[in-house]
C-alpha positions as protocol buffer text, in pm:
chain_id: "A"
residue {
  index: 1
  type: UNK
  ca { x: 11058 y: 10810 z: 12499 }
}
residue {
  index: 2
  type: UNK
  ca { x: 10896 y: 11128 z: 12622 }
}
residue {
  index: 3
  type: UNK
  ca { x: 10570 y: 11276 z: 12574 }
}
residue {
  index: 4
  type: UNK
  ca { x: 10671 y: 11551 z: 12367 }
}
residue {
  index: 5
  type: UNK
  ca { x: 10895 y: 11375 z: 12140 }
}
residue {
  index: 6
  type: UNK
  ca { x: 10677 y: 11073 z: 11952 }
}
residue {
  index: 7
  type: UNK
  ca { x: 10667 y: 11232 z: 11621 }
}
residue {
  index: 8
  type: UNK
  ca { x: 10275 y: 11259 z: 11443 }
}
residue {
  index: 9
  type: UNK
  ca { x: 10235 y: 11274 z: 11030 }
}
residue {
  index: 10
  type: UNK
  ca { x: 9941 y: 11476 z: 10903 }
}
residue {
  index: 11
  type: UNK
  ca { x: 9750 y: 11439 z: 10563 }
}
residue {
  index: 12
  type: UNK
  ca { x: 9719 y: 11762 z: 10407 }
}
residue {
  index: 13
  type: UNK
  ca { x: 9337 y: 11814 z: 10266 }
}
residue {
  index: 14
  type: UNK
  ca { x: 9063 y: 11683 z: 10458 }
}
residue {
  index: 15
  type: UNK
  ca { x: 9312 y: 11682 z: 10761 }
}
residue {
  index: 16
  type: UNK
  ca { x: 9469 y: 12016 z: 10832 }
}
residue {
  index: 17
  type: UNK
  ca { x: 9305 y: 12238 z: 10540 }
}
residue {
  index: 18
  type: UNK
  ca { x: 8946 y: 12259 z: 10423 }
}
residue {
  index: 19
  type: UNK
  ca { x: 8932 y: 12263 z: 10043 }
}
residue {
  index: 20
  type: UNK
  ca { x: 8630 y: 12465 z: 10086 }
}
residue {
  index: 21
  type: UNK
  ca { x: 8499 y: 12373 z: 9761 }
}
residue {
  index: 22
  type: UNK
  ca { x: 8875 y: 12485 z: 9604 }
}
residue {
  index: 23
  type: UNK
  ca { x: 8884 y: 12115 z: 9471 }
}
residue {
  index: 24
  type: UNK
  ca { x: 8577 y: 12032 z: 9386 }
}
residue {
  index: 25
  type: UNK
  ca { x: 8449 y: 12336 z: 9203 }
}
residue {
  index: 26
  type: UNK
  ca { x: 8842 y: 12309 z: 9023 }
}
residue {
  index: 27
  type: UNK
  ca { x: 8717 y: 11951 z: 8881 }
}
residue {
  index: 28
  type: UNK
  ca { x: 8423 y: 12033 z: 8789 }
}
residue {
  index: 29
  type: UNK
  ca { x: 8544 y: 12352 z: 8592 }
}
residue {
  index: 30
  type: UNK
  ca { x: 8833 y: 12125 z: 8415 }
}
residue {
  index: 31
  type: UNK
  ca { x: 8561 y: 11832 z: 8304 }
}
residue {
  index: 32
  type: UNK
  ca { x: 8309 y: 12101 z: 8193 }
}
residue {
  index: 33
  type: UNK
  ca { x: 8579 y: 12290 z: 8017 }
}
residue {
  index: 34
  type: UNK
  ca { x: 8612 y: 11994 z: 7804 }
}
residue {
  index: 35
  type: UNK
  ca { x: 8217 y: 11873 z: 7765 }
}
residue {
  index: 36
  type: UNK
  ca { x: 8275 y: 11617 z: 8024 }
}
residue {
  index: 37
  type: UNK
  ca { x: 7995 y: 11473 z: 8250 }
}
residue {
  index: 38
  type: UNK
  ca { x: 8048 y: 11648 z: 8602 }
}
residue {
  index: 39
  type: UNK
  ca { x: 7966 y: 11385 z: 8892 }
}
residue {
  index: 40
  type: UNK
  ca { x: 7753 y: 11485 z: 9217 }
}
residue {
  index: 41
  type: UNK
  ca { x: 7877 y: 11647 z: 9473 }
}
residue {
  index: 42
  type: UNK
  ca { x: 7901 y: 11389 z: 9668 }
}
residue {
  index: 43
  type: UNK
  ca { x: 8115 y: 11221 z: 9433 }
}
residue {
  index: 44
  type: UNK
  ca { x: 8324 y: 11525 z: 9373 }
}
residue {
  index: 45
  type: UNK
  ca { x: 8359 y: 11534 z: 9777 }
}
residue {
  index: 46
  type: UNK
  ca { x: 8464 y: 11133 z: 9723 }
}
residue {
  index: 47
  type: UNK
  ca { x: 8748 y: 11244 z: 9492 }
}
residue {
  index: 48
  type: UNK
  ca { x: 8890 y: 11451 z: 9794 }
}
residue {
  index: 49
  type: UNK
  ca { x: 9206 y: 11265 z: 9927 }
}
residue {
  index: 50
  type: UNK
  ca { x: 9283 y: 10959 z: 9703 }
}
residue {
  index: 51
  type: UNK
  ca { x: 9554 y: 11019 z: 9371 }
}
residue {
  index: 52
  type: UNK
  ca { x: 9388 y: 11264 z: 9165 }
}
residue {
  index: 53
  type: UNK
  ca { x: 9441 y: 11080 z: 8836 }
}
residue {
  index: 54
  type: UNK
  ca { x: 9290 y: 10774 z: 8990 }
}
residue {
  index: 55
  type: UNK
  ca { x: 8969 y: 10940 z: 9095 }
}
residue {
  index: 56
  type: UNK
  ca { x: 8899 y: 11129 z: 8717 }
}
residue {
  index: 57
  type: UNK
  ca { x: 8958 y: 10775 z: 8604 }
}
residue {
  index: 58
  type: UNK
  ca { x: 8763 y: 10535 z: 8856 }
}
residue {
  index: 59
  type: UNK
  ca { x: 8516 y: 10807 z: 8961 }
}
residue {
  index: 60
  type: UNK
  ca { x: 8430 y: 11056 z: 8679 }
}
residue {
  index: 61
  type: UNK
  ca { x: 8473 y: 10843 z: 8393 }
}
residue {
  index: 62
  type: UNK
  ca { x: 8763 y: 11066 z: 8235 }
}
residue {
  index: 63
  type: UNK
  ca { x: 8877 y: 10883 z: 7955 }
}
residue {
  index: 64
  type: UNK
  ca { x: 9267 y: 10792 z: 7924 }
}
residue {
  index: 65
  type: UNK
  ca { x: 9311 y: 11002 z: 7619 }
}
residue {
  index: 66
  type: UNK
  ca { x: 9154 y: 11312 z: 7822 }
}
residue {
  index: 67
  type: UNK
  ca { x: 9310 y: 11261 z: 8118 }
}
residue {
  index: 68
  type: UNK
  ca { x: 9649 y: 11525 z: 8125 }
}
residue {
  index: 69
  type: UNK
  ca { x: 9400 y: 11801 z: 7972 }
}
residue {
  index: 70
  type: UNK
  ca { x: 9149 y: 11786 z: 8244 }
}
residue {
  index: 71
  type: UNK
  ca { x: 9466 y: 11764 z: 8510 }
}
residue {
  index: 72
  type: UNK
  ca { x: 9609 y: 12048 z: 8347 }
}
residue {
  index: 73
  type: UNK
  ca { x: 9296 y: 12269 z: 8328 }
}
residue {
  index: 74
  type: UNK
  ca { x: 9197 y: 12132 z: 8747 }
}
residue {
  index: 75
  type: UNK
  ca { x: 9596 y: 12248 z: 8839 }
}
residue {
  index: 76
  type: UNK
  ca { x: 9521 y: 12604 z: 8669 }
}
residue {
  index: 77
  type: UNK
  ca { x: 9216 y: 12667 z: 8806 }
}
residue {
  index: 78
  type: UNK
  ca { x: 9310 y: 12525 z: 9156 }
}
residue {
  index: 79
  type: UNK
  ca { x: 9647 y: 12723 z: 9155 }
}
residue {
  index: 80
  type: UNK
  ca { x: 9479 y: 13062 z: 9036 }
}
residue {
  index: 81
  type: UNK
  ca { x: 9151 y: 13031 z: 9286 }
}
residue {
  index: 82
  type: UNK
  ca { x: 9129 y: 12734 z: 9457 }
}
residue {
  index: 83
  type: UNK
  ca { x: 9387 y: 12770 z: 9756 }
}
residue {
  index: 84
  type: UNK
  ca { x: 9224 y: 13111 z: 9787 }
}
residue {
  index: 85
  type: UNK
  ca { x: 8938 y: 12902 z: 9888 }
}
residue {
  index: 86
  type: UNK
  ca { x: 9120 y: 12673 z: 10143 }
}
residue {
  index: 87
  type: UNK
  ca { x: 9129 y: 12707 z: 10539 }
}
residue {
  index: 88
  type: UNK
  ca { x: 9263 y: 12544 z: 10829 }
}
residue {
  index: 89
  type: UNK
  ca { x: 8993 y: 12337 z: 11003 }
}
residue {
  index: 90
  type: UNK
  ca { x: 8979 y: 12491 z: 11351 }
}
residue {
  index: 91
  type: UNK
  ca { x: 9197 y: 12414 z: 11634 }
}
residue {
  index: 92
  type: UNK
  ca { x: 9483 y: 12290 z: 11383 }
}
residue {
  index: 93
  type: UNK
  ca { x: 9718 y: 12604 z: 11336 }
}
residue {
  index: 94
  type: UNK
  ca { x: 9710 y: 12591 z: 11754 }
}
residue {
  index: 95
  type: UNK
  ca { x: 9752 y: 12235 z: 11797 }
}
residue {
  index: 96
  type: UNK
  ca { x: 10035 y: 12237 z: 11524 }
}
residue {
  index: 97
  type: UNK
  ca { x: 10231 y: 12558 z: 11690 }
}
residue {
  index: 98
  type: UNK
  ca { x: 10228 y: 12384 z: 12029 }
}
residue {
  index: 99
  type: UNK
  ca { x: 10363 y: 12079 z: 11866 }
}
residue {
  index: 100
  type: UNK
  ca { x: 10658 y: 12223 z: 11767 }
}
residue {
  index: 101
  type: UNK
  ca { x: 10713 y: 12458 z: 12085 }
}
residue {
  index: 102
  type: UNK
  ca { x: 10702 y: 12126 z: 12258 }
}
residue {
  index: 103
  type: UNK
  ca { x: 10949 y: 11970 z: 12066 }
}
residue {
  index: 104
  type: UNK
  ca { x: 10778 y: 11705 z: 11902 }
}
residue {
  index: 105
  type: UNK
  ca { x: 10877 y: 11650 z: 11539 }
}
residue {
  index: 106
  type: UNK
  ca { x: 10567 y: 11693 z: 11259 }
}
residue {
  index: 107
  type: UNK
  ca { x: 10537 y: 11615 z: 10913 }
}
residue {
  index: 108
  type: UNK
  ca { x: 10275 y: 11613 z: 10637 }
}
residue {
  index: 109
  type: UNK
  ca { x: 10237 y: 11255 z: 10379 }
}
residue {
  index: 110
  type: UNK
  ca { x: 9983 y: 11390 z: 10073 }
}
residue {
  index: 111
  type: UNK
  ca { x: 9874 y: 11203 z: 9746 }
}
residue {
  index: 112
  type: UNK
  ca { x: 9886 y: 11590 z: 9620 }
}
residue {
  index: 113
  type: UNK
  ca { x: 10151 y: 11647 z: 9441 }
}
residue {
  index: 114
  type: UNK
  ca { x: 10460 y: 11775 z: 9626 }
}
residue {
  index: 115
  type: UNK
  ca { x: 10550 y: 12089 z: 9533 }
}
residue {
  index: 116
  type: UNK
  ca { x: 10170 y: 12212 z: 9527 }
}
residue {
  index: 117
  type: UNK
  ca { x: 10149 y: 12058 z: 9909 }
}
residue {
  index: 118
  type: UNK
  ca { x: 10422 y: 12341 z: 10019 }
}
residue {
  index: 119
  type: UNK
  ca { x: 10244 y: 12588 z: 9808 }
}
residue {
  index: 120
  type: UNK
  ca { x: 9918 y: 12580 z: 9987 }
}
residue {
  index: 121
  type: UNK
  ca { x: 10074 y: 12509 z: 10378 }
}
residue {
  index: 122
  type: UNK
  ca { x: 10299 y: 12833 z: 10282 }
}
residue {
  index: 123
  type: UNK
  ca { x: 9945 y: 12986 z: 10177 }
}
residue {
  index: 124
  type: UNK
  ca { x: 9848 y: 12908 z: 10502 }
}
residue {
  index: 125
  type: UNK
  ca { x: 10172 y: 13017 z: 10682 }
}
residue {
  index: 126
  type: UNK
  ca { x: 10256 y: 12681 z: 10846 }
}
residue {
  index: 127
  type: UNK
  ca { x: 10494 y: 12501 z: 10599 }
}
residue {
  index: 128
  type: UNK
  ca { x: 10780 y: 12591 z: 10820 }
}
residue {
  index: 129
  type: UNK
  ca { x: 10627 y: 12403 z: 11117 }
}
residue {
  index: 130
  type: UNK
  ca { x: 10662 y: 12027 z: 10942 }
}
residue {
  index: 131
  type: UNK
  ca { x: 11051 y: 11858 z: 10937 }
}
residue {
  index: 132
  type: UNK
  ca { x: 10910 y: 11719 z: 10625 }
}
residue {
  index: 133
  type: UNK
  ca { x: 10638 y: 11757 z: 10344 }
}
residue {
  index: 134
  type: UNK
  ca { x: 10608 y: 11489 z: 10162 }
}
residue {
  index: 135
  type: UNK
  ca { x: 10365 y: 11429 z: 9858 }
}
residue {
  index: 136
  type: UNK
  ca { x: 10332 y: 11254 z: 9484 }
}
residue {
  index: 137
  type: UNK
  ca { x: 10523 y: 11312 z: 9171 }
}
residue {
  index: 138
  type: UNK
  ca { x: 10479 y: 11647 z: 9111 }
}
residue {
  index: 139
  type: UNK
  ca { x: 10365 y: 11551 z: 8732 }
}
residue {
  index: 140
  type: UNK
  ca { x: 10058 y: 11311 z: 8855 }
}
residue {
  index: 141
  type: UNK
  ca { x: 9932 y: 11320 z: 8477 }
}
residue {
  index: 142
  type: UNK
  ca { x: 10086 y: 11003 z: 8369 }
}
residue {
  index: 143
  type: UNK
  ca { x: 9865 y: 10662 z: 8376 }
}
residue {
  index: 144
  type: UNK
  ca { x: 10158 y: 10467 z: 8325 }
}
residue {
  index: 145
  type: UNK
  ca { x: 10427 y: 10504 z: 8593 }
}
residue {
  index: 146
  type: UNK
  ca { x: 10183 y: 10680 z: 8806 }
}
residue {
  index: 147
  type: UNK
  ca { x: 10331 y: 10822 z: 9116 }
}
residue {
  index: 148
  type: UNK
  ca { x: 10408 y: 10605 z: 9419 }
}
residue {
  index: 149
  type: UNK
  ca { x: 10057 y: 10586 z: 9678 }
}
residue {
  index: 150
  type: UNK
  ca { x: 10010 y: 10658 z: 10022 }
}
residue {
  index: 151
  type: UNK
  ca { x: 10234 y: 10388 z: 10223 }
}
residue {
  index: 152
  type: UNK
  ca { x: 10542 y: 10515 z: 10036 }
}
residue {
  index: 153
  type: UNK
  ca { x: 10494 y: 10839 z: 10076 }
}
residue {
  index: 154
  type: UNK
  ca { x: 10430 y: 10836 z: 10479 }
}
residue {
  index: 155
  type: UNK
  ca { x: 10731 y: 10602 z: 10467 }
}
residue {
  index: 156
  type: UNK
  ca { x: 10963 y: 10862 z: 10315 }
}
residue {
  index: 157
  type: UNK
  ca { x: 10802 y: 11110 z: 10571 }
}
residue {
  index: 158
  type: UNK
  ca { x: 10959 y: 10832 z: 10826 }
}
residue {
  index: 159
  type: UNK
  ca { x: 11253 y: 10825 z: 10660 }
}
residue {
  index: 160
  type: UNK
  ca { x: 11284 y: 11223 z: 10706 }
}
residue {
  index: 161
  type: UNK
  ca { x: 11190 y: 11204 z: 11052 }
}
residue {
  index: 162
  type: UNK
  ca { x: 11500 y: 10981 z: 11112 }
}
residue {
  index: 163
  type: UNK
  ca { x: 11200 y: 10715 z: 11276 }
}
residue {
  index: 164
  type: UNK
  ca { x: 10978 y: 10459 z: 11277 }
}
residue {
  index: 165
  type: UNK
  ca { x: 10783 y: 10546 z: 11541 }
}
residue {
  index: 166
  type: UNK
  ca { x: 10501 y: 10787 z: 11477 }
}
residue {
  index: 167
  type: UNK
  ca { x: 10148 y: 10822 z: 11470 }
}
residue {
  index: 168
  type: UNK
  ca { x: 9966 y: 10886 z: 11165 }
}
residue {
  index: 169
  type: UNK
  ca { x: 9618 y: 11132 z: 11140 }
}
residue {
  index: 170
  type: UNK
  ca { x: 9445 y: 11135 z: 10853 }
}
residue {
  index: 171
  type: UNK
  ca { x: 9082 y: 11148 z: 10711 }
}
residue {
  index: 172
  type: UNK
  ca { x: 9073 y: 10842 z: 10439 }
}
residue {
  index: 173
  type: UNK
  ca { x: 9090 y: 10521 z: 10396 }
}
residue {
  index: 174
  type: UNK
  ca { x: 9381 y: 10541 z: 10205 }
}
residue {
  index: 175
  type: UNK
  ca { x: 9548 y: 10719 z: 10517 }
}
residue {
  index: 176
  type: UNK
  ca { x: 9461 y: 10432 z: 10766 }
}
residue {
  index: 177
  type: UNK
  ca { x: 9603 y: 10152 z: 10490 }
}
residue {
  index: 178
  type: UNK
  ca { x: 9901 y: 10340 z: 10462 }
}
residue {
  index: 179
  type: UNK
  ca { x: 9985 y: 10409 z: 10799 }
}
residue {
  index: 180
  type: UNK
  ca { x: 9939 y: 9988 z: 10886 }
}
residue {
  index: 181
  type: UNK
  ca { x: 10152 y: 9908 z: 10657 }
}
residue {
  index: 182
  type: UNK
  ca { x: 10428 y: 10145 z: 10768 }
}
residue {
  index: 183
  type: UNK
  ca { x: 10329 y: 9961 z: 11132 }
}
residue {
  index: 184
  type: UNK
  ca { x: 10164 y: 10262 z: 11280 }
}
residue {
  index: 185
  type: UNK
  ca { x: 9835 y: 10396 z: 11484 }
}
residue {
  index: 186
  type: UNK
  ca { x: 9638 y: 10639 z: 11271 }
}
residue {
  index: 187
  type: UNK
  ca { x: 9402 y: 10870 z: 11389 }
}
residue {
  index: 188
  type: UNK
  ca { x: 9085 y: 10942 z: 11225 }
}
residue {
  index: 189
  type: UNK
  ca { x: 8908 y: 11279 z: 11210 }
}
residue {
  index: 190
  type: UNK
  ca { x: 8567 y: 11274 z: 11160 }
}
residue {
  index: 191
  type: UNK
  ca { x: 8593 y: 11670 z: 11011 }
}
residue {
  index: 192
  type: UNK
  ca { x: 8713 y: 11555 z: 10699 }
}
residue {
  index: 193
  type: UNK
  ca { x: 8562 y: 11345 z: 10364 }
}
residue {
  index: 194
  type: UNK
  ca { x: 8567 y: 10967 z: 10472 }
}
residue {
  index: 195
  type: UNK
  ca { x: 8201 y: 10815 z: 10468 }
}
residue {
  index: 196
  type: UNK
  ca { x: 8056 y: 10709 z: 10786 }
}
residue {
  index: 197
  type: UNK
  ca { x: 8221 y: 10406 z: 10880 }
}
residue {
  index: 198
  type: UNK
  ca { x: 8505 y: 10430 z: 10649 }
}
residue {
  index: 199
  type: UNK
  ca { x: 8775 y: 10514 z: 10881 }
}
residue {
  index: 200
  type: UNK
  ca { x: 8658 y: 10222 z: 11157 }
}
residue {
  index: 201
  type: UNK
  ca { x: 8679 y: 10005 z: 10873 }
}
residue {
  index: 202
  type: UNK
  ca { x: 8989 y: 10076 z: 10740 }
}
residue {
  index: 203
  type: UNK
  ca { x: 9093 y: 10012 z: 11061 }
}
residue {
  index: 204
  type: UNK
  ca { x: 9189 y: 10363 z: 11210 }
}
residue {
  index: 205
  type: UNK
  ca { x: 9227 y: 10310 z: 11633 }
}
residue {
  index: 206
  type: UNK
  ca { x: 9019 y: 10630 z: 11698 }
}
residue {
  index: 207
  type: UNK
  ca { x: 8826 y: 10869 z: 11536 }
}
residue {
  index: 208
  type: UNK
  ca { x: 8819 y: 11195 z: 11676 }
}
residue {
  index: 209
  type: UNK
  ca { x: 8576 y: 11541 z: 11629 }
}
residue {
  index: 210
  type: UNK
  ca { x: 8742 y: 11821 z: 11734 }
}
residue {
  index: 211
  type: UNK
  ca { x: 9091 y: 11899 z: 11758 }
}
residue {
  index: 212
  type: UNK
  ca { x: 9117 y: 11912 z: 12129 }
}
residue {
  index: 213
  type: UNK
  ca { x: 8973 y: 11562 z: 12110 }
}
residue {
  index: 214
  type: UNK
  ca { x: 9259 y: 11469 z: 11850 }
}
residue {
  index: 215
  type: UNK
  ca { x: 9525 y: 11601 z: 12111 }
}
residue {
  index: 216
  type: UNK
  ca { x: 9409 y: 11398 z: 12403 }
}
residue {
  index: 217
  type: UNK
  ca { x: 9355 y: 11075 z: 12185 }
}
residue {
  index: 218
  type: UNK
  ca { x: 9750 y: 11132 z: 12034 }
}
residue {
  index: 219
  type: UNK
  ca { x: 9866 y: 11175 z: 12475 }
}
residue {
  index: 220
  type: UNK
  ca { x: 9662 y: 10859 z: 12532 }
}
residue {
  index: 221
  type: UNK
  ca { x: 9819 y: 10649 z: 12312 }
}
residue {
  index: 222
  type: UNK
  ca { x: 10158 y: 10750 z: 12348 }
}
residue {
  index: 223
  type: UNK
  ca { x: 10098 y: 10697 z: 12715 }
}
residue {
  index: 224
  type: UNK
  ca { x: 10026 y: 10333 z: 12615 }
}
residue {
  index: 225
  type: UNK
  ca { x: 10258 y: 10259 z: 12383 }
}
residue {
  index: 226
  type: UNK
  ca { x: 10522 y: 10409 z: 12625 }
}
residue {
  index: 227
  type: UNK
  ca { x: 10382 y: 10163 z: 12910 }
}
residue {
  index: 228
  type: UNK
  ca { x: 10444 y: 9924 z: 12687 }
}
residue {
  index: 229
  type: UNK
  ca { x: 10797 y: 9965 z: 12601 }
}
residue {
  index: 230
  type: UNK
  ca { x: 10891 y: 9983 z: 12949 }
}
residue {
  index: 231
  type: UNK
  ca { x: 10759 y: 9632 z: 13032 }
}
residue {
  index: 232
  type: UNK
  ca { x: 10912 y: 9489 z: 12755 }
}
residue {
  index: 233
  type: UNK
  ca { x: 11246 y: 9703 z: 12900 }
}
residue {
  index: 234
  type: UNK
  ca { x: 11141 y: 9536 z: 13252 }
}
residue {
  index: 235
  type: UNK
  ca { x: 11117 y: 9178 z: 13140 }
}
residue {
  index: 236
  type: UNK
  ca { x: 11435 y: 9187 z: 12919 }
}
residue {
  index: 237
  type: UNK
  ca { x: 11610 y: 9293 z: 13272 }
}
residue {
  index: 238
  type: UNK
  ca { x: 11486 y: 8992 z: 13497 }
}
């Protein structure tokens, strides 16, 4: 196993694109739409990351009956304005481009819904970097049979990657939990919406602050794990 070649999955907002308020301010305009409390910004920021449907539930108090409405008014307005609003957090486009020069293979594992996750890396003019973009159901709306959560979706990314080797960067808690289960490393970035302490909690193995610091953290440890397979490779040998 080379250096260029240990593949790394990305989550999508918080990760590689600032919402920039696109989310957020698409919430809020969907809940007052409909004479619905609007949370704090902080708790709107909170909402940034987990299943969307999950977080007008647990977090803003949406009730069931509600719930597809304010979805579909928060899709309309985030469609229309709210990817307008996005950006790549700085560093990523470069780090991502010499990714793929290098050869190593990239993909993207969001709760957003699939085909919305291409629509806003295309916005960006990067969807053609990842070998895979994987998200939810592209219908999120239901409460029953909602769509799978974050350790299925990183493990189709996996599956698309032909591996299951691969390091997993992310900015939740939800990102962390599904990368362990999957048996990998995730990277923390500290740019993104987790609390302080979330990520160490959740377990992430770093948590990094700038991109640069994201690319040396990603060589270290795939210096170590490749140490590591080679003394296993030595001791099988003697």
């Amino acid at each position: 196993m080379t250096q260029t070649t240990v593949p790394v999955i990305f989550d999508l907002d918080g990760t590689l694109v600032d919402p920039a308020g696109g989310i957020t301010d698409g919430i809020a305009a969907a809940l007052q739409g409909l004479g619905l409390p609007v949370p704090g910004q902080e708790l709107l920021e909170a909402m940034i990351g987990p299943k969307l449907s999950d977080s007008l539930l647990n977090v803003a108090g949406v009730p069931a009956g509600l719930l597809d409405e304010v979805i579909r008014r928060y899709r309309e307005y985030y469609v229309a304005t709210g990817i307008g609003q996005s950006r790549l957090y700085p560093g990523v486009r470069e780090v991502l481009e010499s990714y793929v020069a290098a050869g190593r293979p990239i993909a993207v594992a969001t709760q957003k819904p699939q085909g919305l996750a291409h629509t806003v890396l295309a916005h960006h003019g990067i969807d053609g970097l990842f070998q895979g973009i994987h998200g939810s159901a592209d219908d999120e709306s239901a409460v029953d049979g909602v769509p799978v959560g974050k350790t299925e979706i990183i493990a189709a990314a996996l599956k698309d990657l032909g591996t299951h080797h691969a390091l997993m960067v992310g900015d939740r808690a939800q990102d962390v939990a599904g990368a362990i289960a999957n048996g990998l490393d995730c990277i923390g970035v500290a740019w993104g919406f987790a609390p302080d302490g979330e990520l160490e909690t959740a377990g992430a193995v770093a948590v990094v602050a700038t991109a640069d610091e994201l690319v040396g953290t990603i060589d270290r440890l795939e210096s170590i794990h490749s140490a590591a397979m080679s003394e296993v490779t030595n001791d099988g040998n003697v």
